[in-house]
Coordinates of C-alpha atoms in Angstrom, one line a residue:
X957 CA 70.6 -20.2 -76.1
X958 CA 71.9 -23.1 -78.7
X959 CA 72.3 -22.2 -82.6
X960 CA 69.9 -24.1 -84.5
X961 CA 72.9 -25.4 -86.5
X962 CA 73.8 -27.5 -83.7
X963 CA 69.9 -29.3 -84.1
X964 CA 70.5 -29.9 -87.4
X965 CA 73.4 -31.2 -86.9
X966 CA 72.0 -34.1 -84.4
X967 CA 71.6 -37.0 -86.6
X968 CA 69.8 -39.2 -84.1
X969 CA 66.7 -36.5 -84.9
X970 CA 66.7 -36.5 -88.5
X971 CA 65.6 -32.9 -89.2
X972 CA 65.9 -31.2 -91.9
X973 CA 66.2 -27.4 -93.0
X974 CA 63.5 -27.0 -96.2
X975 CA 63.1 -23.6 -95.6
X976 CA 63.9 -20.0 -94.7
X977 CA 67.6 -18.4 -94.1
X978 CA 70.5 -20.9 -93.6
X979 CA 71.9 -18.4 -90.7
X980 CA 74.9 -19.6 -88.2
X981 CA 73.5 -16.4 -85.8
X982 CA 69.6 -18.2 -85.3
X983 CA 69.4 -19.1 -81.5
X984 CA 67.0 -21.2 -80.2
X985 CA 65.9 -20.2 -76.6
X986 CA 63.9 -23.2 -76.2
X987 CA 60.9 -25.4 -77.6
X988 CA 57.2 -25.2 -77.5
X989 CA 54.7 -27.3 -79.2
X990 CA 51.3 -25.9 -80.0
X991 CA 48.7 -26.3 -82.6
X992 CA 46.9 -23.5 -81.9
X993 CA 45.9 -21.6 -85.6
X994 CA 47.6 -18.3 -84.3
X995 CA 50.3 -19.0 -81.5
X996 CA 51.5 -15.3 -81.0
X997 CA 49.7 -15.1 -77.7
X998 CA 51.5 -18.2 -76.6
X999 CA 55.0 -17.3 -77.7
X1000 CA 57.5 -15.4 -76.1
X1001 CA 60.4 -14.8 -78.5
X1002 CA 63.1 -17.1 -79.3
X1003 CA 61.0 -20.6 -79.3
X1004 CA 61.4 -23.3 -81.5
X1005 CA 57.7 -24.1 -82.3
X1006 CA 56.6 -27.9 -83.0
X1007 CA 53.7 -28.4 -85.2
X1008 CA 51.8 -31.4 -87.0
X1009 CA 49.7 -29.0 -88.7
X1010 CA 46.6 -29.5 -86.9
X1011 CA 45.2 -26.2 -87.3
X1012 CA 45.0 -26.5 -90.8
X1013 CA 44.1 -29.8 -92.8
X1014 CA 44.3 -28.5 -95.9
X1015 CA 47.5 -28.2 -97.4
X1016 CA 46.6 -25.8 -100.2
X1017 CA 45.2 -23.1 -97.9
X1018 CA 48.0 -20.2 -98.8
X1019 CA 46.1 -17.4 -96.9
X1020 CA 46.6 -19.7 -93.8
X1021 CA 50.0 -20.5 -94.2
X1022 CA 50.9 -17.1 -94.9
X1023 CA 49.3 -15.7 -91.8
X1024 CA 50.4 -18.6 -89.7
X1025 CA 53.9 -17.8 -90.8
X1026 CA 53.9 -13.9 -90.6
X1027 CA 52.3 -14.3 -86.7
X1028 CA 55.0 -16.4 -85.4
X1029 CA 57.8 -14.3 -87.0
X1030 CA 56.2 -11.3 -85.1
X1031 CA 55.9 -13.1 -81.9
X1032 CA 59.8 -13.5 -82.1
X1033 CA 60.1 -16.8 -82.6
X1034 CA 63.5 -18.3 -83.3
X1035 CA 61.9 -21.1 -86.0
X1036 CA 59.0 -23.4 -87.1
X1037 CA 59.5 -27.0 -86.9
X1038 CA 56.6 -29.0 -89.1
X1039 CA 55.7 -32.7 -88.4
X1040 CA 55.2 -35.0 -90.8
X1041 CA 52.0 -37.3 -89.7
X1042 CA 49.6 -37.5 -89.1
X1043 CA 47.8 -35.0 -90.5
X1044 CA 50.6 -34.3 -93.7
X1045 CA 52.7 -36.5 -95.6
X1046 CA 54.8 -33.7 -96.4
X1047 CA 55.1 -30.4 -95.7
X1048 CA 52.4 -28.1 -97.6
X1049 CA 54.1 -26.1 -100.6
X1050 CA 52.5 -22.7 -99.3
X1051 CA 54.1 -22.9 -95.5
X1052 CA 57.4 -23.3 -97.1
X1053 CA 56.9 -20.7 -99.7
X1054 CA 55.5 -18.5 -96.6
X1055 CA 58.7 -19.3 -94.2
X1056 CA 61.1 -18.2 -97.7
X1057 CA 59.2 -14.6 -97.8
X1058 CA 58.8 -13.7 -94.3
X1059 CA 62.9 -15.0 -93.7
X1060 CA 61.4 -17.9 -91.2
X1061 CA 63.6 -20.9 -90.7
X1062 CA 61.4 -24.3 -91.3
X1063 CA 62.8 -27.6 -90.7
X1064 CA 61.0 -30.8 -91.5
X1065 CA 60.4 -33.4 -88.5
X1066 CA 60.5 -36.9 -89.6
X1067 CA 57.7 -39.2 -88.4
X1068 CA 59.7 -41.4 -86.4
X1069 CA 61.3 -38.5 -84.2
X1070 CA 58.8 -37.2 -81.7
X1071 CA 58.6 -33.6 -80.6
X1072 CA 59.3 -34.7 -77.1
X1073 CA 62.7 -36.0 -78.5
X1074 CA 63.2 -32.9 -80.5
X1075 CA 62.5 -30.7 -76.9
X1076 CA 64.8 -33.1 -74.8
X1077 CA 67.7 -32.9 -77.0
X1078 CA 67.2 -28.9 -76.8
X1079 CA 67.6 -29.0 -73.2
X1080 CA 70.4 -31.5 -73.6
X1081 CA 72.6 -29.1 -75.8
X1082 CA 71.9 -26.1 -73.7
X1083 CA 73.2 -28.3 -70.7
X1084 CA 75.9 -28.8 -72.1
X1085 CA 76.3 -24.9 -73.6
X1086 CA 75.9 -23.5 -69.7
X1087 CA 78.4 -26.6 -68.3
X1088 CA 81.1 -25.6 -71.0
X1089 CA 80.7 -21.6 -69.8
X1090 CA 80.7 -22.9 -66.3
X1091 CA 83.9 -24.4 -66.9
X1092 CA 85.5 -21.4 -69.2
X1093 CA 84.2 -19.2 -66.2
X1094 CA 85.7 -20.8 -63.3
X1095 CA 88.8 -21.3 -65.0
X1096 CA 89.4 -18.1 -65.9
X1097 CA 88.4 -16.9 -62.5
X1098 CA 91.6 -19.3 -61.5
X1099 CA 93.6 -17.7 -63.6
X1100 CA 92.7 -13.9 -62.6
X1101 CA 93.5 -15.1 -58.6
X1102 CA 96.8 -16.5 -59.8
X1103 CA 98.2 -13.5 -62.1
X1104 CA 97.3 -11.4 -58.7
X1105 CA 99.7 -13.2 -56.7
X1106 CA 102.4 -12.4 -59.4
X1107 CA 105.2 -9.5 -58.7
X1108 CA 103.2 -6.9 -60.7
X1109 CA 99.5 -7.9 -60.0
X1110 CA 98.0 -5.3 -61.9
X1111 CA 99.4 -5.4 -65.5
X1112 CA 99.4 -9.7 -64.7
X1113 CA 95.6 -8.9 -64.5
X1114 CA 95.1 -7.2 -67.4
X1115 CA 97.0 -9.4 -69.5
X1116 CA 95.3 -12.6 -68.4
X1117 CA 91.6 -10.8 -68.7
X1118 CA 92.5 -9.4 -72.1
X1119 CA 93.6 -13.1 -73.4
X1120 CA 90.9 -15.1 -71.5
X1121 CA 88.2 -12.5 -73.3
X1122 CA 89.8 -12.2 -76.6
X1123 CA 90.4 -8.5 -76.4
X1124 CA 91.8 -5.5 -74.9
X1125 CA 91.8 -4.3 -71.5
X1126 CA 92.8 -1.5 -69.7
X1127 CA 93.0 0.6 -66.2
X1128 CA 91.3 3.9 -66.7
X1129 CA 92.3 7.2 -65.5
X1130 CA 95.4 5.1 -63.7
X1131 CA 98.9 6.9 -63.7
X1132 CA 100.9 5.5 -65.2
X1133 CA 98.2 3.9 -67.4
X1134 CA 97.9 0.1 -67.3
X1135 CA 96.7 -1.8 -70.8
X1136 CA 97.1 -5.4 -72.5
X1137 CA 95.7 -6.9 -75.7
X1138 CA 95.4 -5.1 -78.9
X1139 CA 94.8 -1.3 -78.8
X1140 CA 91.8 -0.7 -80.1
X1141 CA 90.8 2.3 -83.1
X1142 CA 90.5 5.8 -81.7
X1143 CA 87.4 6.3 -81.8
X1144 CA 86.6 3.0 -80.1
X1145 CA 88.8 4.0 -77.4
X1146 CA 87.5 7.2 -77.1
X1147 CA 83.9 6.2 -76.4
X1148 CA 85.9 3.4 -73.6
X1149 CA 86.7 6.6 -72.0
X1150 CA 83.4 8.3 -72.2
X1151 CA 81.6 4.9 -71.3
X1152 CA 83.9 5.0 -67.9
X1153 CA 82.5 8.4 -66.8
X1154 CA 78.9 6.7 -66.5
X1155 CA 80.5 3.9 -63.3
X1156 CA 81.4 5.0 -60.1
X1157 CA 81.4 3.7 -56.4
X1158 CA 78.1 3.9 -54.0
X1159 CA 74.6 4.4 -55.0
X1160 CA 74.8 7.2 -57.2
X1161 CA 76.1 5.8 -60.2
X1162 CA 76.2 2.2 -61.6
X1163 CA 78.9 -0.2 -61.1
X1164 CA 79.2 -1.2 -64.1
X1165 CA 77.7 -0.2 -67.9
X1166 CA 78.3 -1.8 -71.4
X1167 CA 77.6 -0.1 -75.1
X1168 CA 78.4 -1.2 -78.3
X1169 CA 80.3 1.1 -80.8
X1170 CA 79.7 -1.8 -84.5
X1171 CA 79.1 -5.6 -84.5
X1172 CA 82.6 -6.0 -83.6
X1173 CA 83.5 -3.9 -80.9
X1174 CA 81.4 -4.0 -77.4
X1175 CA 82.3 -1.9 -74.7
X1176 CA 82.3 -2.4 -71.0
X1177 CA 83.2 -0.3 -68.2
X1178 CA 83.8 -1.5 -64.3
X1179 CA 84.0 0.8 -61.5
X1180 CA 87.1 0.0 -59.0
X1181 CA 85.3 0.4 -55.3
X1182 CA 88.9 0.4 -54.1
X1183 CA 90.2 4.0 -55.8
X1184 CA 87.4 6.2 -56.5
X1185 CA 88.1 7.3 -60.1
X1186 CA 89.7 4.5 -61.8
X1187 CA 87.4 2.1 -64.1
X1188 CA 88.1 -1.2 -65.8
X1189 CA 87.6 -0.9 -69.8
X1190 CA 87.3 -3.6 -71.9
X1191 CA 87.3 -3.9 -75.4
X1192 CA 85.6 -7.1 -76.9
X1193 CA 85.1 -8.3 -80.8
X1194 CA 81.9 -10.9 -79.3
X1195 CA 80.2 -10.5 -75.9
X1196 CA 79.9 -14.1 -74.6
X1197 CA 77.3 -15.0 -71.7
X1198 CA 80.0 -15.4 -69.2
X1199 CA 82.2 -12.4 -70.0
X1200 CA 80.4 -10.3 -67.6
X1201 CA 81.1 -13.0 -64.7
X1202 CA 84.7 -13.1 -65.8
X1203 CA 85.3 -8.9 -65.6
X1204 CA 83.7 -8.6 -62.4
X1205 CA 86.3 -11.1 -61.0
X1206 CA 88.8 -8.7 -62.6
X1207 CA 87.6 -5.8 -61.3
X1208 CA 87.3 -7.2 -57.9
X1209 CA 90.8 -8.0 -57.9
X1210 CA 92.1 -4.6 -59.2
X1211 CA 89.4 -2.8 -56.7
X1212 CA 91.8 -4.7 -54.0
X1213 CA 95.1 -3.9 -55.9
X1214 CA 95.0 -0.6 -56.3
X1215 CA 93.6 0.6 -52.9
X1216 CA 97.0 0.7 -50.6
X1217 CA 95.5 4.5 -49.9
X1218 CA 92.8 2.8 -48.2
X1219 CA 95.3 1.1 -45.6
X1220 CA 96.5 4.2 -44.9
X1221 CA 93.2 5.6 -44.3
X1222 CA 92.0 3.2 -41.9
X1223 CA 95.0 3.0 -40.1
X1224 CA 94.3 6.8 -39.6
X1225 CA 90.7 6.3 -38.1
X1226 CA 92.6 3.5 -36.0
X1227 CA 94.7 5.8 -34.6
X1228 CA 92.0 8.5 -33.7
X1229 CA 89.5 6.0 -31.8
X1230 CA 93.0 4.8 -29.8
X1231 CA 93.7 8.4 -28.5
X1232 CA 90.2 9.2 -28.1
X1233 CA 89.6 5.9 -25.5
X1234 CA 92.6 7.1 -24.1
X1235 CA 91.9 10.4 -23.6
X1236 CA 92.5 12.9 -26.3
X1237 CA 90.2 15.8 -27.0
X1238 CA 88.2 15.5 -30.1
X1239 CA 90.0 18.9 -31.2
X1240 CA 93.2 17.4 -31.1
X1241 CA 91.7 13.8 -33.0
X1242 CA 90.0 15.6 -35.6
X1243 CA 93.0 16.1 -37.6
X1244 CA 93.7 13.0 -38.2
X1245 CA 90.5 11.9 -40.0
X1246 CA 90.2 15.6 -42.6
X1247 CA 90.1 18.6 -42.5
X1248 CA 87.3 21.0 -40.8
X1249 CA 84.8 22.7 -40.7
X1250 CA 82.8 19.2 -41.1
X1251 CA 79.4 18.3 -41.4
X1252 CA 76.7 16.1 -40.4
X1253 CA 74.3 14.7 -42.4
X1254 CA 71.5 12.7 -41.4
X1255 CA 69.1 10.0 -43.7
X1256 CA 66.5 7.6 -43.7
X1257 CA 65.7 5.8 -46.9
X1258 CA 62.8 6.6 -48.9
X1259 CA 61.1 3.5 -49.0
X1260 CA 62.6 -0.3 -47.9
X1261 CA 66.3 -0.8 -46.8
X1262 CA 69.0 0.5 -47.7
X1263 CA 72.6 0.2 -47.2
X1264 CA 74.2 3.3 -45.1
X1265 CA 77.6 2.3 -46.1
X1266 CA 76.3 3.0 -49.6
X1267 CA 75.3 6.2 -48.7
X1268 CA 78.4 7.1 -46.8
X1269 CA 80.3 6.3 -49.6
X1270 CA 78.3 8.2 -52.2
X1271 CA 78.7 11.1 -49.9
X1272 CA 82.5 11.0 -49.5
X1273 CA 82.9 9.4 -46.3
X1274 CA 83.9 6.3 -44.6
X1275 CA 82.6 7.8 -41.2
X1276 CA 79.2 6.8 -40.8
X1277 CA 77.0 5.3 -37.8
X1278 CA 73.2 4.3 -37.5
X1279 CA 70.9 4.9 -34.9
X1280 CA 66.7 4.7 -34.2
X1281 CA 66.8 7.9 -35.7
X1282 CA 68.5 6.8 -39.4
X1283 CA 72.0 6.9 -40.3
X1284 CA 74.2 9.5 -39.4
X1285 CA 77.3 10.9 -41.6
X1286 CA 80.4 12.4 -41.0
X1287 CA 82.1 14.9 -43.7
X1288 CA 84.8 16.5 -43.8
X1289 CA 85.8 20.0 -45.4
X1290 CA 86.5 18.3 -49.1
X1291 CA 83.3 16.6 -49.3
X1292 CA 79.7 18.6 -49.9
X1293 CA 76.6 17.1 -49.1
X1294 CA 74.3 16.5 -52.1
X1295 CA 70.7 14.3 -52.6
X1296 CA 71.2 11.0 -53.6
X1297 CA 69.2 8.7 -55.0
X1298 CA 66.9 7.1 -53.1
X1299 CA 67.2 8.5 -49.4
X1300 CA 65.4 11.6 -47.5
X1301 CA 68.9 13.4 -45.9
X1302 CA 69.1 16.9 -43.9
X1303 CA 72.3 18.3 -43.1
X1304 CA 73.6 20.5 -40.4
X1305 CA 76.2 23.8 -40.5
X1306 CA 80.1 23.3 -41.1
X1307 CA 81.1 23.6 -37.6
X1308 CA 84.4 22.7 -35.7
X1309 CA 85.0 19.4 -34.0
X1310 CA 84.1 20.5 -31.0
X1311 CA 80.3 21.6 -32.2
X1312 CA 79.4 18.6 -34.1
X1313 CA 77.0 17.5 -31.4
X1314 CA 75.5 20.9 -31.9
X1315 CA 75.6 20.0 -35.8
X1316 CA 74.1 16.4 -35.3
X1317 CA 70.7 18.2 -33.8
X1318 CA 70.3 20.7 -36.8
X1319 CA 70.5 17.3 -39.4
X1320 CA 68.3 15.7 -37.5
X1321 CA 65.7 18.6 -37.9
X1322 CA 66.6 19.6 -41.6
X1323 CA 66.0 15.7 -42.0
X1324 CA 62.3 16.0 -40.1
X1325 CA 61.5 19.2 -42.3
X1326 CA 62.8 17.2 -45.8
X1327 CA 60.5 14.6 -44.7
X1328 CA 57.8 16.8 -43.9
X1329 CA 58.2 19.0 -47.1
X1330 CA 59.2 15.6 -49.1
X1331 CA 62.1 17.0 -50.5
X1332 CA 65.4 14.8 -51.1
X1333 CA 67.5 17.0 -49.2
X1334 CA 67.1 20.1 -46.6
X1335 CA 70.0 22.1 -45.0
X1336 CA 70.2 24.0 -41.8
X1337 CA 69.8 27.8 -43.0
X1338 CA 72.4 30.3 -42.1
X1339 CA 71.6 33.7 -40.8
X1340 CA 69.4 35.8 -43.2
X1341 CA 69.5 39.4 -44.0
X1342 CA 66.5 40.2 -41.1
X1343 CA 68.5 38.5 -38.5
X1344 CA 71.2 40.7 -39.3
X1345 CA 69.7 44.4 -38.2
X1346 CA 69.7 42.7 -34.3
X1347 CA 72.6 42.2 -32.4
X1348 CA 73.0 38.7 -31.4
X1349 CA 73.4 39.3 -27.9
X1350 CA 70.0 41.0 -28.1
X1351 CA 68.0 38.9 -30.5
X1352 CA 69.1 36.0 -27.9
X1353 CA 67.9 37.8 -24.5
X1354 CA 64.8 38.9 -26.5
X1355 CA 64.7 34.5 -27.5
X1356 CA 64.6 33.3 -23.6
X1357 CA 62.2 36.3 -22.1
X1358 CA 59.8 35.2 -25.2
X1359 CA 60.1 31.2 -24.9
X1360 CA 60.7 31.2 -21.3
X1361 CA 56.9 30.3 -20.7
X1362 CA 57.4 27.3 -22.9
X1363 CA 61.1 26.0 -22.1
X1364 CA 60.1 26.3 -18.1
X1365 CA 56.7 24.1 -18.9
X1366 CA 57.0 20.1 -18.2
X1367 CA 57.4 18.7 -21.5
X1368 CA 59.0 22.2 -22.4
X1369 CA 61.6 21.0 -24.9
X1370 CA 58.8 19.2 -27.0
X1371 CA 56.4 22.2 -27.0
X1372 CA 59.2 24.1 -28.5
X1373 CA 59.8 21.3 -30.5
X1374 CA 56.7 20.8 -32.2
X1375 CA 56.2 24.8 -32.5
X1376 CA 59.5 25.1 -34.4
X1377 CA 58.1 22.0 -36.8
X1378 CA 54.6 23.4 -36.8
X1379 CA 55.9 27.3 -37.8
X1380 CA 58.2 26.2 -40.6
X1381 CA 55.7 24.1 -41.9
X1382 CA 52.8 26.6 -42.1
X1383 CA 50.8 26.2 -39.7
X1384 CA 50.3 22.3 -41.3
X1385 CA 48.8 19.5 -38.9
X1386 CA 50.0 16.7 -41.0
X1387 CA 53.4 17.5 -42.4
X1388 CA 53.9 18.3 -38.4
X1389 CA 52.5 15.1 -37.2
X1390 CA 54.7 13.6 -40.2
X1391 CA 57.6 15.2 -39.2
X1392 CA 57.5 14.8 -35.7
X1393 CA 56.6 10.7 -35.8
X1394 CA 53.3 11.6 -33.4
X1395 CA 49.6 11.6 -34.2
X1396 CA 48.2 15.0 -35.5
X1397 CA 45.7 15.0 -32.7
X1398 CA 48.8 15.0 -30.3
X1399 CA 50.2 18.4 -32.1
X1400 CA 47.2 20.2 -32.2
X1401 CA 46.9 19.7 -28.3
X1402 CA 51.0 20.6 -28.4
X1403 CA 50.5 23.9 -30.2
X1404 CA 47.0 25.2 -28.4
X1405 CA 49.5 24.1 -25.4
X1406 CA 51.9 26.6 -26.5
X1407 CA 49.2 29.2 -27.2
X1408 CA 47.7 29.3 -23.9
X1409 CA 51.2 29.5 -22.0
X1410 CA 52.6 31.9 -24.4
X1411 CA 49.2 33.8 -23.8
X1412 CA 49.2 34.9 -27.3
X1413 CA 46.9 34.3 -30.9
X1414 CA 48.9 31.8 -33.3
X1415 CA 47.0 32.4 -36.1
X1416 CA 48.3 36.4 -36.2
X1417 CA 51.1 36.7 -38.6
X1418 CA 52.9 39.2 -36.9
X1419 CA 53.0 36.8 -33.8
X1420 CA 54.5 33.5 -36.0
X1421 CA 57.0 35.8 -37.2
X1422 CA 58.1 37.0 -34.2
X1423 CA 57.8 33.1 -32.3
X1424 CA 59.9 32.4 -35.7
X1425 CA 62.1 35.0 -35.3
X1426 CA 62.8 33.6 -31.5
X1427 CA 63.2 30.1 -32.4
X1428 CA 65.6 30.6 -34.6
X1429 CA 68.1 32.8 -32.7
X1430 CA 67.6 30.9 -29.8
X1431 CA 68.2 27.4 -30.6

């Protein structure tokens, strides 16, 4: 947008202010012409409308005006521009008396400056508005890169972002804590801090948030993808178009400044994939990469693409990989899985290193009973109270004499499959189908399959709790 000041100020187009506020804040967005009697349906907020007054002749019609001028200040628009000829010689008394009560700036257009030279020089200025920021943008991009080649990069920074801005910058949560520019109030500062809690890395959260605490204090708040943790806070007396450009170059620079603790990290995963191709067991890798038990997750967006090193990092993990199957994620002992926005997960028991393949199979199926269920997340359950009153060795022997008939089968592994899927589901075709990626008609023939070798009636209770029972202990 261009202040209508600088319009006014063209004298090559003659205009002239002859009503409404004289304010340095009115922006104009950009021009339409229309002599339509009410033009809110055409307007969009922000226009400078051009009118000869067509739509009214008579220059003593006061309800018109009135109307005219109320409908265009509720449309948003930025002001009225009247043309004289060559339907007026002048603009009608009630219009301007309308644009003083309802706070609408009017201008008068001379006859011998069309509205298509009023419109051009519109798009001129604003030209000329978005070379200038442009220019103020890049430069001050130049300036960011150079202060992070200086011997302390970070504080270099913050000064240069504070001075190119006009205001106070700081590293959040950073010890020891990192500022330049003029130290805002407390209280101003104290909603910086409260406004930082709101960014974070990976999909979760949002990268970056504003607020503003009066008309002279705006708030803004960078995550640092680098450091989980620390934010960027700025402090700004006006929010210019091109600020936000300018703090994200910032923050991209401080993201890559303050993450040394990432070298390390990825020099430990370097390591553990060396002694892995030449030989090491995964027990004695493991180590290297965190701390056990770990986890497996496993995810599939809920609709479209999505990024799985998003989701890896939302999680708490750099160790991710993708398959047909979805993306698959590593955690370790500090890290909990949780839903996140967006994607269908199912995660498997803590286990050792050693049984994370073990692990990888009970994601995959908490992640084919979320999507069956439509739930965000599922986890693999742990033993419950009525698996308890059996030993394990004989819940297990009683598991294989049961689901022999059905393991020893051709396709045995997806009969016991789909029976698992169809039983935790109860008993329903099309969360099954759904969750197994086949056609219903394909796991009704699986299930009456299993009926007829297991010789038994599925739709007894007693029997599903007992096939339940079974599948559990036995996979």
């Amino acid at each position: 947008p261009i202040p209508l000041n600088a319009l006014l100020a063209r004298p090559d187009l003659g205009l002239r202010q002859v009503a409404g506020p004289v304010d340095a804040e009115t922006a104009v967005h950009w021009v339409h012409t229309s002599e339509m009697a009410d033009p809110y349906p055409y307007l969009l907020g922000g226009e400078l409308l051009l009118s000869a007054g067509v739509h009214c002749p008579d220059p003593s019609d006061a309800a018109h005006y009135d109307t005219y001028a109320a409908r265009i200040v509720q449309a948003g628009g930025a002001a009225l521009g009247f043309g004289i000829a060559p339907v007026h010689d002048r603009v009608p008394q009630p219009l301007i008396e309308a644009c003083h009560r309802y706070g609408l700036p009017l201008l008068e257009v001379a006859p011998k400056t069309p509205f298509t030279t009023v419109a051009r020089a519109v798009w001129q200025l604003m030209a000329q508005a978005r070379h200038a920021e442009l220019r103020r943008v890049a430069e001050a991009q130049q300036a960011l890169a150079a202060a992070a080649a200086r011997p302390d990069p970070v504080s270099s920074v913050l000064r240069q972002l504070a001075r190119r801005l006009g205001g106070y910058a700081v590293l959040l949560a950073a010890s020891p804590q990192r500022e330049a520019g003029r130290t805002p109030p407390a209280p101003v500062r104290a909603a910086l801090d409260h406004l930082a809690q709101v960014v974070g890395p990976g999909a979760a959260r949002p990268a970056s948030a504003t607020d503003t605490v009066s008309p002279d204090a705006h708030l803004a708040a960078y995550a640092l993808a680098g450091a989980p943790g620390l934010a960027l806070g700025i402090v700004t007396s006006v929010r210019e178009p091109g600020d936000h450009t300018i703090a994200g170059a910032a923050a991209v620079l401080l993201s890559l400044l303050t993450a040394e603790h990432q070298g390390a990290a990825e020099t430990r995963r370097s390591g553990a994939l060396v002694r892995l191709l030449l030989g090491a067991r995964p027990d004695d890798v493991a180590p290297l990469l965190g701390p056990a038990p770990w986890t497996v997750v496993r995810g599939r967006p809920a609709e479209g693409a999505a990024d799985p090193g998003a989701l890896a990092a939302a999680l708490g993990s750099a160790l991710f990989d993708s398959d047909r199957d979805g993306v698959r994620v590593v955690l370790t002992a500090d890290a909990e899985p949780t839903a996140q926005p967006g994607w269908t997960l199912g995660a498997g028991a803590p286990v050792a290193p050693a049984d994370l393949a073990t692990a990888d199979v009970q994601a995959l199926r908490a992640l084919g009973r979320a999507e069956a269920t439509r739930s965000p997340f599922v986890r693999h359950g742990v033993r419950t109270g009525l698996d308890e009153l059996v030993p394990p060795a004989d819940a297990e022997a009683h598991a294989r004499t049961l689901l022999a008939p059905l393991r020893q089968a051709p396709n045995g592994e997806a009969l016991t499959e789909t029976l698992r899927t169809w039983l935790s589901l109860h008993g329903s075709w099309d969360r099954t189908a759904t969750a197994q990626g086949v056609h219903r008609n394909t796991v009704r023939q699986r299930v009456a399959r299993c009926a007829a070798l297991l010789d038994t009636d599925l739709d007894d209770p007693d029997v599903r709790m007992e096939l339940w029972f079974a599948l559990r202990v036995g996979q």
